[in-house]
Amino acid sequence: MDRSHFLHPRAGALRGGLRGATVIDALDTLYIMELEDEFQEAKSWVENSFNVNVNGEASLFEVNIRYVGGLLSAYYLTGHEIFRTKAIELGEKLLPAFNTPTGIPRGVINLGSGMSWSWGWASAGSSILAEFGSLHLEFVHLTELSGNPLFAEKVKTIRQVLNRIEKPHGLYPNFLSPATGSWVQHHVSIGGLGDSFYEYLIKSWLASDKTDTEAKKMYDDALEAIETHLVKKSAGGLTYIAEWRGGILDHKMGHLACFSGGMIALGAEGAAGPKKQHYVELAAEITRTCRESYARSDTKLGPEAFRFDSGSEATATRLSERYYILRPEVVESYMYMWRVTHDPKYRQWGWEVVLALEKYCRVGAGFSGIRDVYTTTPTHDNMQQSFFLAETLKYLYLLFSEDHLLSLEDWVFNTEAHPLPVNHTNFRVQASTAH
């Protein structure tokens, strides 16, 4: 039986009864690719069927980056009022999660009742750095578009808590108590649990037209600590970013951490003197390592995590880490490296990914993740993650587009690849005159 007809569109974590994550995540991709009929169909669904008055457990982080980010981006690209209205309505539903002693939000919220709590798996009721640290871009825009100062105030409070607290060796652990405002355990990762916090620091500076100097200083200091303590070079000459567990290094890099090449390249323009070239080179080395994780697999797609221990380099050594779920981080870095350096190898590497996706992930109803990148007859997981349309395909498209399409001078991408305009003086006009 052909199971490809049973492909499930998937938005990952809890959505709290919200429907249409794939539709909203794909809105800006459809628009940018000039798929006008599909875009109109998606817009019509948002107008007629997207209901934010739902009751259920939702991830604050996922709803923010996928739904709020997707709606904001669709509004800024098209000027259609429905997207602004829905983004603000949904943003208001998230505000009760911030009602904690410190103002650090809890990770899970019931969109109907406003009750919030921490993830059951998170240490001692803690909140996750990547989650509460990846709200800033969207919430500043929500204040801008609604006139309600609460959104921006909430994320400024988070920033204040993080500035006040002591950082071990300048590093930011992944778990923070929303009750006490202190770190819960000393696990540091540029991959899952930590990743987009760092991304939002440099992007907040860029999005503010380089006026948010507090974000820039936090980014610079964090990157310096990461380079001092976590960046390593393997025996085979591959640069990678290890994880840190209470002072002990774990020599693995997750696929999620592969966004960091792009981030460091993007941030390099703000570095002084010789540091600028140094960061472009570091970004290129990390991106090359992530490409090796693809090149060393049988499918030419990368595993969920790869290790640098027991003689292996840039390969998954555990069965549980051999899968690929259509993740975007490696092609994201290719896109940024291309825009910054225009070295043709990044387009060549991107095309290798396109061919591998076509060969191993395309199924009758779309694209599916695979369970093992080290076999040329992989089993499909029958899920098409919403970020595949929002991020993977968008970054690949931009990699082969002219630089003026969503120019990095004028747009900053949220961590779900939804473009938000840089706060140039004329950006309000841009939204109001868009068609």
Tab-separated table of C-alpha atoms in Angstrom:
chain	number	residue	atom	x	y	z
A	1	MET	CA	0.000	0.000	0.000
A	2	ASP	CA	1.319	3.465	-0.894
A	3	ARG	CA	1.452	5.258	2.433
A	4	SER	CA	2.576	8.538	0.888
A	5	HIS	CA	-1.081	9.585	0.746
A	6	PHE	CA	-1.104	9.563	4.551
A	7	LEU	CA	1.477	12.322	4.946
A	8	HIS	CA	0.708	14.424	8.014
A	9	PRO	CA	1.413	18.160	7.937
A	10	ARG	CA	2.994	18.878	11.298
A	11	ALA	CA	3.706	21.922	13.402
A	12	GLY	CA	5.849	20.154	15.969
A	13	ALA	CA	5.050	21.146	19.537
A	14	LEU	CA	1.701	21.840	21.160
A	15	ARG	CA	-0.493	24.316	19.309
A	16	GLY	CA	-3.284	24.609	21.858
A	17	GLY	CA	-6.101	23.849	19.453
A	18	LEU	CA	-4.887	26.363	16.868
A	19	ARG	CA	-5.253	25.019	13.355
A	20	GLY	CA	-3.471	25.821	10.121
A	21	ALA	CA	0.156	26.046	11.252
A	22	THR	CA	1.337	24.866	7.847
A	23	VAL	CA	-0.861	27.448	6.082
A	24	ILE	CA	0.334	30.374	8.215
A	25	ASP	CA	3.972	29.240	8.225
A	26	ALA	CA	3.866	29.080	4.411
A	27	LEU	CA	2.127	32.433	3.716
A	28	ASP	CA	5.265	34.497	3.142
A	29	THR	CA	7.004	31.700	1.224
A	30	LEU	CA	4.058	31.513	-1.184
A	31	TYR	CA	4.083	35.293	-1.587
A	32	ILE	CA	7.849	35.549	-2.155
A	33	MET	CA	7.752	32.721	-4.721
A	34	GLU	CA	4.873	34.502	-6.503
A	35	LEU	CA	2.576	31.486	-6.130
A	36	GLU	CA	-0.397	33.824	-6.315
A	37	ASP	CA	-3.264	31.322	-6.460
A	38	GLU	CA	-1.928	29.357	-3.490
A	39	PHE	CA	-1.314	32.573	-1.549
A	40	GLN	CA	-4.892	33.762	-2.144
A	41	GLU	CA	-6.216	30.390	-1.015
A	42	ALA	CA	-4.129	30.615	2.179
A	43	LYS	CA	-5.203	34.223	2.803
A	44	SER	CA	-8.830	33.230	2.340
A	45	TRP	CA	-8.378	30.450	4.907
A	46	VAL	CA	-6.953	32.940	7.437
A	47	GLU	CA	-9.892	35.312	6.807
A	48	ASN	CA	-12.628	32.687	7.028
A	49	SER	CA	-11.366	29.762	9.095
A	50	PHE	CA	-8.513	30.789	11.393
A	51	ASN	CA	-9.930	30.984	14.904
A	52	VAL	CA	-7.736	32.202	17.762
A	53	ASN	CA	-10.461	31.645	20.394
A	54	VAL	CA	-9.439	28.098	21.194
A	55	ASN	CA	-8.967	26.159	24.386
A	56	GLY	CA	-5.886	24.011	24.818
A	57	GLU	CA	-2.241	23.770	25.794
A	58	ALA	CA	0.083	25.738	23.536
A	59	SER	CA	3.804	26.329	23.407
A	60	LEU	CA	4.374	30.068	23.884
A	61	PHE	CA	7.512	29.806	21.760
A	62	GLU	CA	6.022	27.843	18.859
A	63	VAL	CA	2.876	29.962	18.649
A	64	ASN	CA	5.025	33.097	18.659
A	65	ILE	CA	7.590	32.111	16.025
A	66	ARG	CA	5.252	30.227	13.659
A	67	TYR	CA	1.865	31.914	13.975
A	68	VAL	CA	2.609	35.439	15.206
A	69	GLY	CA	5.803	35.616	13.127
A	70	GLY	CA	4.062	34.253	10.036
A	71	LEU	CA	1.150	36.692	10.337
A	72	LEU	CA	3.405	39.702	10.976
A	73	SER	CA	5.527	38.848	7.967
A	74	ALA	CA	2.478	38.371	5.735
A	75	TYR	CA	1.222	41.788	6.856
A	76	TYR	CA	4.491	43.592	6.201
A	77	LEU	CA	4.884	41.979	2.772
A	78	THR	CA	1.316	42.586	1.583
A	79	GLY	CA	-0.296	45.291	3.746
A	80	HIS	CA	-3.434	43.136	4.164
A	81	GLU	CA	-5.089	44.202	7.418
A	82	ILE	CA	-6.387	40.717	8.309
A	83	PHE	CA	-2.840	39.549	9.048
A	84	ARG	CA	-2.127	42.461	11.411
A	85	THR	CA	-5.418	41.981	13.253
A	86	LYS	CA	-4.916	38.246	13.747
A	87	ALA	CA	-1.298	38.689	14.876
A	88	ILE	CA	-2.315	41.179	17.564
A	89	GLU	CA	-5.289	39.054	18.717
A	90	LEU	CA	-3.040	36.041	19.085
A	91	GLY	CA	-0.287	38.061	20.767
A	92	GLU	CA	-2.753	39.203	23.413
A	93	LYS	CA	-3.599	35.564	24.161
A	94	LEU	CA	0.074	34.939	25.040
A	95	LEU	CA	0.456	37.761	27.587
A	96	PRO	CA	-0.778	35.832	30.678
A	97	ALA	CA	2.260	33.510	30.402
A	98	PHE	CA	4.358	36.442	31.668
A	99	ASN	CA	2.499	36.660	34.990
A	100	THR	CA	5.354	35.227	37.057
A	101	PRO	CA	7.378	36.645	39.987
A	102	THR	CA	10.259	37.550	37.651
A	103	GLY	CA	8.430	38.317	34.405
A	104	ILE	CA	10.181	35.351	32.760
A	105	PRO	CA	7.268	33.600	31.016
A	106	ARG	CA	6.348	29.977	31.496
A	107	GLY	CA	6.626	27.751	28.444
A	108	VAL	CA	3.077	26.399	28.136
A	109	ILE	CA	-0.153	28.386	28.099
A	110	ASN	CA	-3.823	27.527	27.782
A	111	LEU	CA	-4.985	30.002	25.148
A	112	GLY	CA	-8.541	29.883	26.469
A	113	SER	CA	-8.080	30.242	30.225
A	114	GLY	CA	-4.729	32.059	30.258
A	115	MET	CA	-3.340	29.531	32.743
A	116	SER	CA	0.355	28.830	32.210
A	117	TRP	CA	2.881	26.318	33.481
A	118	SER	CA	6.350	24.964	32.745
A	119	TRP	CA	7.140	21.977	30.579
A	120	GLY	CA	6.987	18.739	32.566
A	121	TRP	CA	10.404	17.677	31.273
A	122	ALA	CA	12.145	20.965	32.127
A	123	SER	CA	14.310	20.874	35.256
A	124	ALA	CA	12.491	22.004	38.411
A	125	GLY	CA	9.765	24.011	36.711
A	126	SER	CA	12.215	26.082	34.716
A	127	SER	CA	11.757	28.065	31.535
A	128	ILE	CA	13.923	27.427	28.467
A	129	LEU	CA	16.468	30.019	27.272
A	130	ALA	CA	15.693	29.548	23.558
A	131	GLU	CA	11.965	29.909	24.259
A	132	PHE	CA	11.762	33.013	26.451
A	133	GLY	CA	14.769	34.437	24.576
A	134	SER	CA	13.066	34.269	21.165
A	135	LEU	CA	10.139	36.627	21.651
A	136	HIS	CA	11.846	39.991	21.285
A	137	LEU	CA	11.556	40.591	17.532
A	138	GLU	CA	7.870	39.713	17.296
A	139	PHE	CA	6.794	41.480	20.501
A	140	VAL	CA	8.480	44.763	19.534
A	141	HIS	CA	6.544	44.612	16.247
A	142	LEU	CA	3.303	43.821	18.087
A	143	THR	CA	3.736	47.004	20.118
A	144	GLU	CA	4.580	48.931	16.936
A	145	LEU	CA	1.455	47.709	15.126
A	146	SER	CA	-1.022	47.751	18.037
A	147	GLY	CA	0.103	50.811	19.991
A	148	ASN	CA	-0.010	48.604	23.102
A	149	PRO	CA	3.279	49.087	25.019
A	150	LEU	CA	2.777	45.855	27.014
A	151	PHE	CA	4.341	43.597	24.390
A	152	ALA	CA	7.639	45.498	24.264
A	153	GLU	CA	7.653	45.924	28.067
A	154	LYS	CA	7.398	42.152	28.566
A	155	VAL	CA	10.477	41.396	26.473
A	156	LYS	CA	12.440	44.295	27.972
A	157	THR	CA	11.840	42.765	31.413
A	158	ILE	CA	13.317	39.462	30.190
A	159	ARG	CA	16.377	41.350	28.961
A	160	GLN	CA	16.773	43.053	32.365
A	161	VAL	CA	16.643	39.740	34.248
A	162	LEU	CA	19.277	38.232	31.946
A	163	ASN	CA	21.549	41.239	32.294
A	164	ARG	CA	21.311	41.211	36.087
A	165	ILE	CA	22.000	37.523	36.652
A	166	GLU	CA	25.545	36.191	36.846
A	167	LYS	CA	26.632	34.099	33.877
A	168	PRO	CA	29.069	31.189	34.484
A	169	HIS	CA	32.180	32.076	32.415
A	170	GLY	CA	29.991	34.512	30.485
A	171	LEU	CA	27.850	31.616	29.217
A	172	TYR	CA	24.043	31.404	29.377
A	173	PRO	CA	22.698	28.094	30.732
A	174	ASN	CA	19.543	26.705	29.105
A	175	PHE	CA	17.256	26.520	32.169
A	176	LEU	CA	16.099	29.487	34.277
A	177	SER	CA	13.536	29.507	37.072
A	178	PRO	CA	10.641	31.908	36.357
A	179	ALA	CA	9.971	31.971	40.102
A	180	THR	CA	13.439	32.920	41.391
A	181	GLY	CA	15.241	34.245	38.303
A	182	SER	CA	18.224	31.971	38.883
A	183	TRP	CA	19.773	29.289	36.688
A	184	VAL	CA	18.500	25.793	37.411
A	185	GLN	CA	21.359	23.786	35.967
A	186	HIS	CA	24.511	24.539	34.053
A	187	HIS	CA	23.844	23.031	30.634
A	188	VAL	CA	24.906	25.351	27.801
A	189	SER	CA	24.068	24.638	24.154
A	190	ILE	CA	24.101	26.604	20.937
A	191	GLY	CA	21.805	23.867	19.605
A	192	GLY	CA	18.373	22.983	20.967
A	193	LEU	CA	17.265	24.777	24.179
A	194	GLY	CA	19.718	27.658	23.627
A	195	ASP	CA	20.032	28.388	19.898
A	196	SER	CA	17.631	31.182	18.938
A	197	PHE	CA	18.324	33.265	22.069
A	198	TYR	CA	21.721	34.206	20.606
A	199	GLU	CA	20.216	34.716	17.160
A	200	TYR	CA	17.651	37.177	18.555
A	201	LEU	CA	20.351	39.265	20.258
A	202	ILE	CA	22.188	40.106	17.025
A	203	LYS	CA	18.934	40.333	15.076
A	204	SER	CA	17.391	42.707	17.631
A	205	TRP	CA	20.349	45.027	17.055
A	206	LEU	CA	19.974	44.794	13.266
A	207	ALA	CA	16.164	45.117	13.404
A	208	SER	CA	16.479	48.315	15.464
A	209	ASP	CA	18.603	49.839	12.667
A	210	LYS	CA	21.589	49.254	14.979
A	211	THR	CA	20.259	51.379	17.834
A	212	ASP	CA	19.672	48.527	20.340
A	213	THR	CA	23.260	48.602	21.606
A	214	GLU	CA	22.338	46.577	24.698
A	215	ALA	CA	21.459	43.597	22.480
A	216	LYS	CA	24.689	44.041	20.519
A	217	LYS	CA	26.821	44.029	23.676
A	218	MET	CA	25.048	40.921	25.007
A	219	TYR	CA	25.664	39.185	21.662
A	220	ASP	CA	29.335	40.198	21.491
A	221	ASP	CA	29.990	39.057	25.066
A	222	ALA	CA	28.127	35.763	24.568
A	223	LEU	CA	29.950	35.003	21.307
A	224	GLU	CA	33.297	35.704	22.953
A	225	ALA	CA	32.464	33.257	25.775
A	226	ILE	CA	31.264	30.654	23.250
A	227	GLU	CA	34.455	30.968	21.249
A	228	THR	CA	36.603	30.750	24.374
A	229	HIS	CA	34.885	27.745	25.947
A	230	LEU	CA	32.875	25.838	23.326
A	231	VAL	CA	34.431	26.243	19.866
A	232	LYS	CA	36.774	23.318	19.179
A	233	LYS	CA	38.697	21.864	16.251
A	234	SER	CA	38.669	18.129	15.546
A	235	ALA	CA	41.757	16.052	14.729
A	236	GLY	CA	40.582	16.142	11.114
A	237	GLY	CA	40.480	19.931	11.122
A	238	LEU	CA	36.723	20.497	11.466
A	239	THR	CA	35.592	23.430	13.628
A	240	TYR	CA	32.528	22.683	15.764
A	241	ILE	CA	30.663	24.052	18.778
A	242	ALA	CA	30.527	21.603	21.673
A	243	GLU	CA	27.933	21.550	24.460
A	244	TRP	CA	28.869	22.382	28.044
A	245	ARG	CA	27.500	20.457	31.018
A	246	GLY	CA	28.644	21.970	34.292
A	247	GLY	CA	32.158	22.478	32.986
A	248	ILE	CA	32.425	19.165	31.096
A	249	LEU	CA	32.345	19.333	27.306
A	250	ASP	CA	30.111	17.058	25.269
A	251	HIS	CA	31.693	16.881	21.806
A	252	LYS	CA	28.488	16.796	19.779
A	253	MET	CA	26.752	19.279	17.563
A	254	GLY	CA	23.045	19.147	16.812
A	255	HIS	CA	21.588	19.976	13.411
A	256	LEU	CA	19.835	22.859	15.199
A	257	ALA	CA	23.259	24.343	16.074
A	258	CYS	CA	24.118	24.587	12.373
A	259	PHE	CA	22.257	27.906	12.141
A	260	SER	CA	25.261	29.418	13.952
A	261	GLY	CA	27.428	29.726	10.834
A	262	GLY	CA	24.809	32.004	9.310
A	263	MET	CA	24.341	33.940	12.531
A	264	ILE	CA	28.066	34.604	12.977
A	265	ALA	CA	28.379	35.703	9.326
A	266	LEU	CA	25.386	38.024	9.721
A	267	GLY	CA	26.853	39.502	12.909
A	268	ALA	CA	30.351	39.918	11.447
A	269	GLU	CA	29.496	43.225	9.780
A	270	GLY	CA	29.062	44.766	13.223
A	271	ALA	CA	32.504	43.650	14.436
A	272	ALA	CA	35.390	46.072	14.658
A	273	GLY	CA	38.618	45.893	12.648
A	274	PRO	CA	40.199	42.476	12.061
A	275	LYS	CA	37.446	40.770	14.088
A	276	LYS	CA	35.087	41.203	11.142
A	277	GLN	CA	37.157	38.948	8.857
A	278	HIS	CA	37.827	36.583	11.756
A	279	TYR	CA	34.091	36.039	12.270
A	280	VAL	CA	33.441	35.523	8.543
A	281	GLU	CA	36.152	32.839	8.581
A	282	LEU	CA	34.771	31.220	11.750
A	283	ALA	CA	31.288	31.202	10.187
A	284	ALA	CA	32.690	29.568	7.041
A	285	GLU	CA	34.462	26.873	9.086
A	286	ILE	CA	31.365	25.989	11.096
A	287	THR	CA	29.241	25.927	7.920
A	288	ARG	CA	31.774	23.605	6.280
A	289	THR	CA	31.562	21.246	9.279
A	290	CYS	CA	27.766	21.151	8.979
A	291	ARG	CA	28.085	20.470	5.253
A	292	GLU	CA	30.408	17.554	6.085
A	293	SER	CA	27.649	16.037	8.242
A	294	TYR	CA	25.589	15.926	5.015
A	295	ALA	CA	28.434	14.833	2.701
A	296	ARG	CA	29.387	11.899	4.972
A	297	SER	CA	25.914	10.348	4.879
A	298	ASP	CA	24.631	7.982	2.189
A	299	THR	CA	21.657	10.234	1.362
A	300	LYS	CA	23.682	13.492	1.427
A	301	LEU	CA	21.260	14.750	4.086
A	302	GLY	CA	22.444	15.446	7.613
A	303	PRO	CA	21.588	13.627	10.856
A	304	GLU	CA	19.817	15.194	13.836
A	305	ALA	CA	23.133	15.295	15.726
A	306	PHE	CA	26.724	14.388	14.962
A	307	ARG	CA	29.720	13.747	17.161
A	308	PHE	CA	33.452	14.199	17.407
A	309	ASP	CA	34.493	11.355	19.657
A	310	SER	CA	35.804	7.784	19.490
A	311	GLY	CA	37.453	8.463	16.161
A	312	SER	CA	34.307	9.549	14.351
A	313	GLU	CA	33.886	13.055	12.979
A	314	ALA	CA	30.724	14.835	11.797
A	315	THR	CA	28.706	11.603	11.881
A	316	ALA	CA	25.909	10.350	14.100
A	317	THR	CA	27.236	7.589	16.332
A	318	ARG	CA	23.899	6.828	18.023
A	319	LEU	CA	20.921	5.195	16.370
A	320	SER	CA	18.609	7.764	17.935
A	321	GLU	CA	20.391	10.633	16.128
A	322	ARG	CA	20.391	9.324	12.538
A	323	TYR	CA	17.087	10.837	11.395
A	324	TYR	CA	16.403	13.941	9.259
A	325	ILE	CA	13.089	15.787	9.645
A	326	LEU	CA	13.468	18.320	6.803
A	327	ARG	CA	15.370	20.749	9.038
A	328	PRO	CA	16.520	24.107	7.594
A	329	GLU	CA	19.553	25.170	9.644
A	330	VAL	CA	22.278	24.009	7.242
A	331	VAL	CA	20.731	25.618	4.152
A	332	GLU	CA	20.004	28.697	6.275
A	333	SER	CA	23.750	29.070	6.836
A	334	TYR	CA	24.425	28.456	3.127
A	335	MET	CA	22.077	31.348	2.302
A	336	TYR	CA	23.764	33.765	4.705
A	337	MET	CA	27.259	32.668	3.661
A	338	TRP	CA	26.315	33.212	0.007
A	339	ARG	CA	24.926	36.691	0.719
A	340	VAL	CA	28.022	37.667	2.732
A	341	THR	CA	30.785	36.108	0.582
A	342	HIS	CA	29.261	35.212	-2.821
A	343	ASP	CA	31.446	32.120	-2.861
A	344	PRO	CA	29.757	29.830	-5.445
A	345	LYS	CA	30.384	26.703	-3.343
A	346	TYR	CA	27.426	27.650	-1.131
A	347	ARG	CA	25.061	27.470	-4.101
A	348	GLN	CA	26.669	24.175	-5.130
A	349	TRP	CA	26.153	22.767	-1.625
A	350	GLY	CA	22.562	24.033	-1.606
A	351	TRP	CA	21.869	22.318	-4.923
A	352	GLU	CA	23.167	19.042	-3.464
A	353	VAL	CA	20.487	19.392	-0.767
A	354	VAL	CA	17.778	20.082	-3.373
A	355	LEU	CA	18.705	16.888	-5.243
A	356	ALA	CA	18.820	14.826	-2.029
A	357	LEU	CA	15.411	16.144	-0.907
A	358	GLU	CA	13.953	15.254	-4.300
A	359	LYS	CA	15.505	11.796	-4.262
A	360	TYR	CA	14.860	10.676	-0.688
A	361	CYS	CA	12.160	12.890	0.863
A	362	ARG	CA	9.629	13.575	-1.889
A	363	VAL	CA	6.506	11.419	-1.588
A	364	GLY	CA	3.139	11.486	-3.295
A	365	ALA	CA	1.601	14.127	-1.044
A	366	GLY	CA	4.627	16.352	-0.391
A	367	PHE	CA	7.900	15.817	1.420
A	368	SER	CA	8.580	13.520	4.371
A	369	GLY	CA	11.324	13.220	6.955
A	370	ILE	CA	13.445	10.065	6.896
A	371	ARG	CA	14.468	7.840	9.807
A	372	ASP	CA	18.072	7.136	8.797
A	373	VAL	CA	20.304	9.297	6.591
A	374	TYR	CA	22.897	6.506	6.379
A	375	THR	CA	20.874	4.221	4.120
A	376	THR	CA	19.875	4.830	0.508
A	377	THR	CA	16.578	3.027	1.130
A	378	PRO	CA	15.326	5.141	4.029
A	379	THR	CA	11.991	4.755	5.793
A	380	HIS	CA	9.774	7.852	5.703
A	381	ASP	CA	8.299	9.240	8.917
A	382	ASN	CA	5.233	10.436	6.929
A	383	MET	CA	5.395	13.937	8.391
A	384	GLN	CA	5.946	17.241	6.637
A	385	GLN	CA	6.977	19.716	9.311
A	386	SER	CA	5.571	23.224	8.858
A	387	PHE	CA	9.093	24.663	9.049
A	388	PHE	CA	9.948	22.856	5.803
A	389	LEU	CA	7.734	25.338	3.921
A	390	ALA	CA	8.527	28.311	6.160
A	391	GLU	CA	12.297	27.858	6.320
A	392	THR	CA	13.940	25.068	4.317
A	393	LEU	CA	12.316	25.903	0.987
A	394	LYS	CA	12.474	29.675	1.571
A	395	TYR	CA	16.195	29.663	2.376
A	396	LEU	CA	16.914	27.468	-0.653
A	397	TYR	CA	14.887	29.832	-2.862
A	398	LEU	CA	16.724	32.881	-1.501
A	399	LEU	CA	20.082	31.145	-1.951
A	400	PHE	CA	19.426	31.089	-5.701
A	401	SER	CA	17.755	34.538	-5.860
A	402	GLU	CA	19.226	38.006	-6.309
A	403	ASP	CA	20.416	39.708	-3.119
A	404	HIS	CA	17.786	42.438	-3.387
A	405	LEU	CA	14.979	39.926	-2.760
A	406	LEU	CA	14.476	40.371	0.998
A	407	SER	CA	17.762	42.273	1.256
A	408	LEU	CA	19.597	41.746	4.556
A	409	GLU	CA	19.875	45.552	4.758
A	410	ASP	CA	16.104	45.884	5.017
A	411	TRP	CA	14.802	42.649	6.511
A	412	VAL	CA	15.585	40.451	9.504
A	413	PHE	CA	14.294	36.872	9.597
A	414	ASN	CA	12.771	35.543	12.778
A	415	THR	CA	13.845	32.062	13.852
A	416	GLU	CA	11.107	30.542	11.664
A	417	ALA	CA	12.456	32.484	8.629
A	418	HIS	CA	9.610	35.011	8.676
A	419	PRO	CA	11.007	38.335	7.381
A	420	LEU	CA	10.368	41.436	9.488
A	421	PRO	CA	11.358	44.920	8.301
A	422	VAL	CA	14.360	46.707	9.765
A	423	ASN	CA	13.244	49.825	11.631
A	424	HIS	CA	14.360	52.335	9.016
A	425	THR	CA	12.501	55.623	9.250
A	426	ASN	CA	10.314	54.768	6.248
A	427	PHE	CA	9.248	51.276	7.263
A	428	ARG	CA	5.729	52.269	8.339
A	429	VAL	CA	5.201	53.673	4.857
A	430	GLN	CA	6.443	50.437	3.353
A	431	ALA	CA	3.714	48.459	5.105
A	432	SER	CA	0.944	50.947	4.392
A	433	THR	CA	1.762	51.254	0.681
A	434	ALA	CA	2.341	47.546	0.011
A	435	HIS	CA	-0.196	45.791	-2.189
